Amino acid sequence: MDKIVSLSRRRGFVFPSSEIYGGLGSTYDYGHYGVLLKNNIRSLWFEAMVQERDDIVALDSAIILNPKVWEASGHVATFTDPLIDCRTCKLRFRADQLEQSSCGRKPSKHPGETPDCDLTEARQFNLMFETHVGALEDESSIAYLRPETAQGIFINFKNVLQLARRKPPFGIAQIGKSFRNEITPGNFLFRVREFEQMEMEYFVPPAEAERWYRYWIDERFNWYVKYGIRESQLRKREHSAEERSHYSSGTTDIEYLYPIGWSELEGVANRGDFDLRQHTEHSGTKLEFVGDDGERYTPYVIEPAVSIERIFVALLVDGYDEEVVAERERTVLRLHPAVAPVKAAILPLIPRNADMVEKARGLYDELRRRHIVEYDDGGQIGRRYRRQDEIGTPFAFTIDDQTLDDDTVTVRDRDSLAQERLPIAGVRAWLEEALERPWRTPKA
Ligand code: GAP
């Protein structure tokens, strides 16, 4: 993980937030390549979940909702972690994770293991961030930053059913920020307090719930494989009844083998009719499906839910590679071309040569209209290649002496380092075809 954090920082993917003020624990800002990578994750998810399907529509609900939403959903009462304070070192720990925590005074020991440790009883700590709406700051104005995007979908069920003229099975997908006052954030972006969720609530006839639950586990698993994550580093893990959330009648995590061990990348849950029933009861608005033939029922909900941050880390970990080529070490991010922040680099071999620069600039201007590409004329060609390898750019087009003679360029493949020559006029079509090709990582 240290290498990923260091690369992210060095190449401006991600850096600690509010750094000039000493930071704010586990809060991060995204630089240029981080933004590009996040954009790609977001749009590939949207493509698979909405664009390529007839049965799912999009939604963008508010972050601050009527607080009654969170009473109905169970978050006010149960979205808590058990917390223990140490009166000696003044640190806070998750009561259920003492074995994974370190004592504030003696880090080699767990909290409670030294004679100086003075731990309080465990008490429940709600993870929702509170705020106030309006000018008054009293009980009546309390509101919450949403801890998940899902509830914004449930409370719009009726709108979508009527306005988008849908009938189960159909889904509503949403991407947006969620906030949780995590007690033990950490492991880079893996557990943060502000993150971007991508959730889809799929409403089905109750009798079909189990089938759709299995369907979405497979769909989502295959999506990761399609975008190049090694299957050996992915697994499905079904929760035991004790582990499941209050709303779930079945949950399977798609786990990735992060440097911290197998951990949840995405969760797929069968939420039954819990949410629609709760909101029907608390709001007084019936959230049910009524068919043309008078058939009526409360749909069950299957939910695949993930954050961009967890995918971001999985992609960087899975893509990170080091190798020695011609006695020189190179660091390379072996990202699927569709995911890579920059699709191609355009490099004039000799930056002082005005003709090469002109050709390179011309190609850059042509490609940038359709793709994120980068023009680079800073430093030796070897260094420029290595800079692109580090950010995962799959292709580099080099303009050299021969280009000036016959209008061909060299294309270099990031993974194999193979080079071939192409007519400059055919580069755009070549790149478009190359970006569509299936890709498998050469990493073992
Ligand atoms: N609507 C269901 C729900 O929110 P969850 O398992 O609490 O379920 C869903 O969260 C997904 O959101 C997780 O699988 C994970 O990808 C992501 N996630 C949850 N907490 C996170 C955090 N603190 N930082 C980054 N991602 C988080």
XYZ file of C-alpha atoms and ligand atoms in Angstrom:
471
model
C 0.000 0.000 0.000
C 2.919 2.355 0.734
C 4.061 2.105 -2.881
C 0.556 2.895 -4.150
C 0.238 5.888 -1.814
C 3.655 7.141 -2.862
C 2.971 6.743 -6.601
C -0.426 8.428 -6.201
C 1.179 11.358 -4.531
C 4.259 11.577 -6.767
C 2.198 11.560 -9.954
C -0.608 13.728 -8.592
C -3.417 11.177 -8.507
C -4.284 11.747 -4.862
C -2.856 13.829 -2.050
C -3.792 14.452 1.568
C -6.421 17.162 1.874
C -5.930 20.493 3.693
C -2.212 19.711 3.749
C -1.054 23.295 4.288
C -3.121 23.299 7.486
C -1.754 19.999 8.717
C -4.320 17.829 6.946
C -7.549 16.321 8.219
C -7.171 12.635 9.023
C -8.018 10.291 6.140
C -9.333 13.034 3.854
C -7.920 13.254 0.351
C -7.954 15.523 -2.672
C -7.668 14.234 -6.230
C -5.259 15.716 -8.735
C -5.501 15.623 -12.525
C -4.881 11.892 -13.115
C -7.007 10.961 -10.102
C -9.908 12.955 -11.517
C -9.479 11.281 -14.910
C -9.359 7.810 -13.353
C -12.450 8.527 -11.257
C -14.287 9.852 -14.324
C -13.518 6.619 -16.160
C -14.679 4.414 -13.273
C -17.873 6.446 -13.005
C -18.668 6.351 -16.689
C -17.874 2.646 -17.157
C -20.198 1.846 -14.247
C -22.907 4.081 -15.706
C -22.428 2.532 -19.126
C -22.907 -0.993 -17.766
C -25.698 -0.154 -15.322
C -27.782 2.359 -17.309
C -26.659 3.101 -20.842
C -26.475 -0.488 -22.065
C -29.721 -1.602 -20.387
C -33.423 -1.019 -20.965
C -34.438 -1.748 -17.390
C -32.481 0.800 -15.314
C -32.894 4.573 -15.097
C -30.730 7.210 -13.437
C -31.416 9.441 -10.461
C -29.564 12.215 -8.661
C -31.177 12.875 -5.281
C -30.235 15.464 -2.652
C -27.476 14.821 -0.112
C -29.434 16.350 2.771
C -32.857 14.722 3.048
C -35.725 15.144 5.462
C -34.350 13.610 8.706
C -37.432 11.396 8.911
C -35.920 9.417 6.027
C -33.140 8.252 8.339
C -35.552 7.385 11.130
C -37.560 5.243 8.723
C -34.477 3.595 7.245
C -33.209 2.592 10.688
C -30.043 4.687 10.441
C -30.859 6.949 13.414
C -31.376 3.937 15.662
C -28.916 1.406 14.331
C -26.244 2.920 12.075
C -23.764 2.764 14.930
C -20.426 1.297 15.866
C -19.582 0.285 19.441
C -16.963 2.662 20.768
C -14.504 2.535 23.666
C -12.438 5.477 25.003
C -9.145 5.193 26.805
C -9.006 7.734 29.666
C -5.209 7.527 29.692
C -4.208 8.066 26.083
C -7.489 9.775 25.088
C -7.826 7.614 21.972
C -11.045 6.021 20.720
C -11.344 2.467 19.486
C -13.986 0.274 17.884
C -14.953 -2.135 20.655
C -15.245 -4.948 18.107
C -11.791 -4.244 16.659
C -9.531 -3.994 19.713
C -7.416 -6.850 18.379
C -6.595 -4.811 15.257
C -5.903 -1.566 17.184
C -2.763 -0.337 18.924
C -2.489 1.129 22.405
C -1.798 4.894 22.265
C 1.090 4.679 24.709
C 2.536 1.282 23.748
C 1.788 0.616 20.077
C 3.099 -2.966 20.321
C 0.148 -3.754 22.638
C -3.586 -3.768 22.010
C -5.812 -1.329 23.955
C -6.474 -2.688 27.440
C -3.312 -4.800 27.521
C -1.074 -2.502 29.582
C -1.586 -1.665 33.270
C -1.944 2.037 32.311
C -4.860 1.451 29.920
C -8.096 2.752 31.431
C -10.917 1.819 29.057
C -14.529 2.966 29.336
C -17.526 0.671 28.761
C -18.521 0.340 25.098
C -21.208 2.751 23.928
C -22.972 3.109 20.596
C -21.723 5.904 18.344
C -23.841 6.983 15.347
C -21.816 7.294 12.150
C -24.001 9.937 10.509
C -22.653 13.474 10.295
C -25.144 15.873 11.814
C -25.806 19.341 10.543
C -28.519 21.977 10.950
C -30.820 23.273 8.273
C -31.767 26.940 8.478
C -30.725 29.614 10.925
C -31.779 27.850 14.138
C -29.471 25.326 15.717
C -31.754 23.257 17.889
C -33.248 19.766 17.945
C -35.868 20.736 15.365
C -33.288 21.731 12.741
C -31.088 18.608 12.904
C -30.408 16.990 9.546
C -27.812 14.511 8.321
C -25.367 14.227 5.467
C -26.490 11.026 3.746
C -24.497 7.933 4.740
C -25.670 6.081 1.599
C -27.310 7.106 -1.663
C -29.821 4.241 -1.511
C -32.463 6.013 0.593
C -32.716 8.832 -1.953
C -33.730 6.142 -4.436
C -36.372 4.499 -2.220
C -38.126 7.775 -1.462
C -38.347 8.450 -5.227
C -39.743 5.002 -6.043
C -43.231 6.350 -6.776
C -41.957 9.199 -8.957
C -39.916 6.847 -11.117
C -42.640 4.216 -11.307
C -45.091 6.799 -12.622
C -42.905 9.142 -14.631
C -40.549 6.621 -16.192
C -43.473 4.161 -16.687
C -41.576 1.185 -15.280
C -42.702 -2.128 -13.877
C -40.618 -4.650 -11.937
C -38.073 -5.874 -12.633
C -36.514 -2.437 -13.061
C -33.755 -0.497 -11.379
C -32.771 2.999 -10.334
C -29.081 3.883 -10.314
C -27.396 6.730 -8.526
C -23.841 8.006 -8.183
C -22.985 10.526 -5.511
C -21.141 11.476 -2.361
C -21.903 9.777 0.931
C -20.521 10.643 4.344
C -19.775 8.541 7.406
C -18.045 9.614 10.567
C -15.921 6.450 10.570
C -14.158 5.868 13.875
C -11.265 4.021 12.313
C -10.769 5.373 8.800
C -7.559 4.467 7.045
C -5.687 2.296 4.606
C -5.488 5.160 2.153
C -8.824 5.550 0.328
C -10.184 2.213 1.490
C -12.093 3.656 4.444
C -12.671 7.387 4.295
C -15.305 9.686 5.742
C -16.347 11.246 2.458
C -16.688 8.916 -0.514
C -18.561 8.548 -3.764
C -21.007 5.676 -3.919
C -22.406 4.006 -6.998
C -25.565 2.190 -6.004
C -28.376 0.576 -7.935
C -31.648 -0.539 -6.411
C -33.298 -3.226 -8.533
C -37.020 -3.720 -7.776
C -38.328 -7.215 -8.449
C -41.415 -9.372 -7.811
C -40.745 -11.107 -4.440
C -40.770 -14.567 -5.988
C -37.905 -13.570 -8.309
C -35.680 -11.986 -5.642
C -33.308 -14.911 -5.157
C -32.726 -15.307 -8.894
C -31.951 -11.595 -9.369
C -29.724 -11.559 -6.286
C -27.562 -14.301 -7.843
C -27.714 -12.551 -11.228
C -26.363 -9.253 -9.849
C -23.537 -10.945 -7.918
C -22.342 -12.487 -11.189
C -22.888 -9.348 -13.270
C -20.878 -7.204 -10.923
C -18.107 -9.781 -10.492
C -17.772 -10.068 -14.283
C -17.607 -6.279 -14.631
C -14.370 -6.239 -12.618
C -12.907 -9.046 -14.691
C -13.909 -7.239 -17.899
C -11.965 -4.171 -16.799
C -8.830 -6.152 -16.176
C -8.800 -7.005 -12.468
C -7.198 -10.415 -12.070
C -9.775 -13.064 -11.250
C -7.306 -14.653 -8.826
C -7.521 -11.486 -6.697
C -11.335 -11.450 -6.564
C -13.731 -13.660 -4.651
C -17.371 -13.775 -3.585
C -18.097 -14.126 0.120
C -21.590 -14.665 1.456
C -22.363 -13.078 4.849
C -23.532 -15.224 7.726
C -26.919 -14.291 9.271
C -25.150 -12.566 12.224
C -23.027 -10.414 9.954
C -25.853 -9.058 7.782
C -27.199 -5.511 8.121
C -30.607 -5.014 9.727
C -32.319 -4.684 6.333
C -30.696 -7.613 4.561
C -31.971 -11.114 3.984
C -28.843 -12.038 2.007
C -25.562 -10.251 1.318
C -22.550 -11.266 -0.709
C -19.383 -9.223 -0.770
C -17.234 -9.131 -3.853
C -13.855 -9.010 -2.156
C -10.491 -7.966 -3.531
C -7.158 -9.096 -2.149
C -6.006 -5.624 -1.030
C -2.589 -5.298 0.647
C -4.549 -5.358 3.948
C -5.962 -8.795 3.033
C -9.271 -9.911 1.496
C -11.690 -7.004 2.001
C -15.014 -5.778 0.689
C -14.842 -4.116 -2.683
C -18.569 -4.192 -3.442
C -21.613 -5.514 -1.595
C -24.644 -7.097 -3.231
C -27.641 -7.333 -0.900
C -31.132 -8.718 -1.037
C -32.913 -5.999 0.981
C -36.307 -7.685 0.673
C -39.219 -5.249 1.043
C -37.725 -3.646 4.169
C -37.102 -0.183 2.746
C -40.294 0.331 0.769
C -42.359 -0.903 3.712
C -40.553 1.331 6.203
C -41.017 4.422 4.034
C -44.654 3.512 3.376
C -45.246 3.286 7.109
C -43.347 6.451 8.076
C -44.429 8.695 5.196
C -47.986 7.510 4.736
C -47.328 7.195 0.979
C -47.899 3.698 -0.385
C -44.763 2.522 -2.131
C -45.975 -0.518 -4.023
C -46.487 -1.743 -7.535
C -50.019 -1.940 -8.914
C -50.357 -3.744 -12.248
C -52.921 -3.031 -14.980
C -54.795 -6.157 -13.895
C -55.065 -4.908 -10.307
C -52.180 -7.085 -9.077
C -50.436 -5.277 -6.207
C -47.334 -6.009 -4.161
C -44.332 -4.392 -2.479
C -41.312 -5.215 -4.645
C -38.175 -6.746 -3.179
C -34.928 -4.891 -3.731
C -31.574 -6.234 -4.904
C -28.757 -3.761 -4.365
C -25.228 -3.748 -5.775
C -23.348 -0.974 -3.915
C -19.745 0.152 -4.210
C -17.624 3.270 -3.827
C -15.371 4.735 -6.484
C -12.631 4.840 -3.830
C -12.592 1.070 -3.292
C -12.437 0.477 -7.067
C -9.733 3.145 -7.412
C -7.503 1.392 -4.867
C -8.188 -2.069 -6.332
C -7.251 -0.846 -9.816
C -4.020 0.767 -8.639
C -3.008 -2.258 -6.570
C -3.864 -4.700 -9.326
C -2.147 -2.631 -12.003
C 1.025 -1.708 -10.105
C 4.088 -3.507 -11.434
C 7.844 -3.138 -11.350
C 10.220 -4.723 -13.824
C 13.756 -4.429 -15.092
C 14.077 -3.645 -18.794
C 17.519 -3.295 -20.373
C 19.033 -3.106 -16.892
C 16.756 -0.251 -15.892
C 13.908 -0.531 -13.449
C 10.537 0.720 -14.533
C 7.316 1.166 -12.603
C 4.262 0.583 -14.692
C 0.547 0.802 -14.016
C -0.975 -1.979 -16.056
C -4.460 -0.526 -16.304
C -7.098 -1.599 -18.787
C -6.984 0.976 -21.631
C -10.622 1.922 -20.964
C -9.720 2.747 -17.370
C -6.354 4.437 -17.979
C -6.472 8.190 -17.223
C -4.548 9.088 -20.401
C -5.108 6.989 -23.523
C -2.017 7.947 -25.481
C 1.073 10.133 -25.316
C 2.338 12.078 -28.313
C 6.073 12.583 -28.180
C 8.370 14.441 -30.603
C 11.674 12.527 -30.418
C 13.772 15.696 -30.580
C 11.901 18.571 -28.931
C 14.246 21.140 -30.498
C 13.298 20.022 -33.993
C 10.551 22.416 -35.118
C 9.277 20.068 -37.847
C 8.881 17.188 -35.404
C 7.139 19.446 -32.909
C 4.753 20.691 -35.579
C 3.834 17.130 -36.659
C 3.446 16.022 -33.047
C 1.263 19.011 -32.187
C -0.888 18.339 -35.247
C -1.454 14.727 -34.177
C -2.135 15.816 -30.600
C -4.753 18.336 -31.734
C -6.445 15.693 -33.834
C -6.573 13.053 -31.066
C -7.502 15.322 -28.168
C -10.847 16.122 -29.762
C -11.978 12.576 -28.956
C -9.687 11.252 -26.241
C -7.681 12.294 -23.224
C -4.165 12.320 -24.663
C -1.005 14.042 -23.538
C 1.684 15.922 -25.441
C 5.081 15.722 -23.790
C 8.334 17.234 -25.009
C 10.113 17.522 -21.649
C 13.359 15.574 -21.283
C 14.893 12.473 -22.820
C 12.565 10.085 -24.620
C 13.300 7.271 -22.135
C 12.219 9.440 -19.222
C 9.096 10.511 -21.033
C 8.156 6.862 -21.661
C 8.699 6.069 -17.996
C 6.512 8.972 -16.905
C 3.692 7.629 -19.081
C 4.256 4.052 -17.822
C 3.813 5.278 -14.257
C 0.413 6.784 -14.957
C -0.663 3.779 -17.032
C -0.835 5.342 -20.510
C -1.300 2.312 -22.802
C 0.130 3.780 -26.028
C 2.787 6.300 -27.015
C 3.157 7.737 -30.524
C 6.616 9.024 -31.307
C 7.398 11.438 -34.103
C 10.969 11.020 -35.359
C 13.228 11.600 -38.392
C 11.430 9.004 -40.424
C 8.103 10.777 -39.829
C 9.481 13.779 -41.652
C 10.343 11.539 -44.635
C 7.338 9.252 -44.916
C 4.631 10.480 -42.511
C 4.731 7.398 -40.324
C 5.019 7.282 -36.528
C 6.117 4.669 -34.011
C 3.548 3.316 -31.610
C 4.881 1.795 -28.394
C 2.810 -0.609 -26.316
C 3.079 0.025 -22.567
C 2.862 -3.643 -21.559
C 4.888 -5.527 -24.177
C 7.103 -2.563 -25.142
C 6.601 -3.736 -28.752
C 6.903 -0.989 -31.340
C 5.390 -0.777 -34.804
C 5.110 1.904 -37.466
C 1.854 3.399 -38.623
C 0.925 6.066 -41.154
C 0.207 9.232 -39.193
C -3.106 9.588 -41.029
C -4.220 6.211 -39.645
C -3.339 6.854 -35.986
C -6.791 7.973 -34.905
C -8.518 4.897 -36.344
C -5.761 2.646 -34.972
C -6.159 4.107 -31.469
C -9.926 3.778 -31.539
C -9.659 0.141 -32.548
C -6.951 -0.526 -29.937
C -9.056 0.994 -27.144
C -11.931 -1.361 -28.014
C -9.804 -4.536 -27.934
C -10.252 -6.922 -24.986
C -7.315 -6.567 -22.614
C -5.723 -8.952 -20.128
C -2.983 -7.985 -17.741
C 0.408 -9.589 -18.348
C 0.972 -9.395 -14.585
C 1.241 -12.813 -12.993
N -26.571 1.032 0.582
C -25.843 -0.038 1.161
C -24.541 0.385 1.690
O -24.242 1.561 1.760
P -22.296 -0.534 2.652
O -21.750 -1.925 2.600
O -22.295 0.175 3.953
O -23.776 -0.651 2.069
C -21.560 0.010 0.211
O -21.530 0.355 1.578
C -20.207 0.191 -0.395
O -19.724 1.509 -0.164
C -19.115 -0.722 0.164
O -19.129 -1.980 -0.477
C -17.863 0.047 -0.171
O -17.527 -0.155 -1.547
C -18.315 1.492 -0.024
N -17.959 2.080 1.292
C -18.625 1.954 2.454
N -18.011 2.658 3.429
C -16.946 3.236 2.870
C -15.905 4.108 3.366
N -15.905 4.543 4.628
N -14.937 4.507 2.507
C -14.938 4.095 1.214
N -15.894 3.302 0.704
C -16.887 2.870 1.503
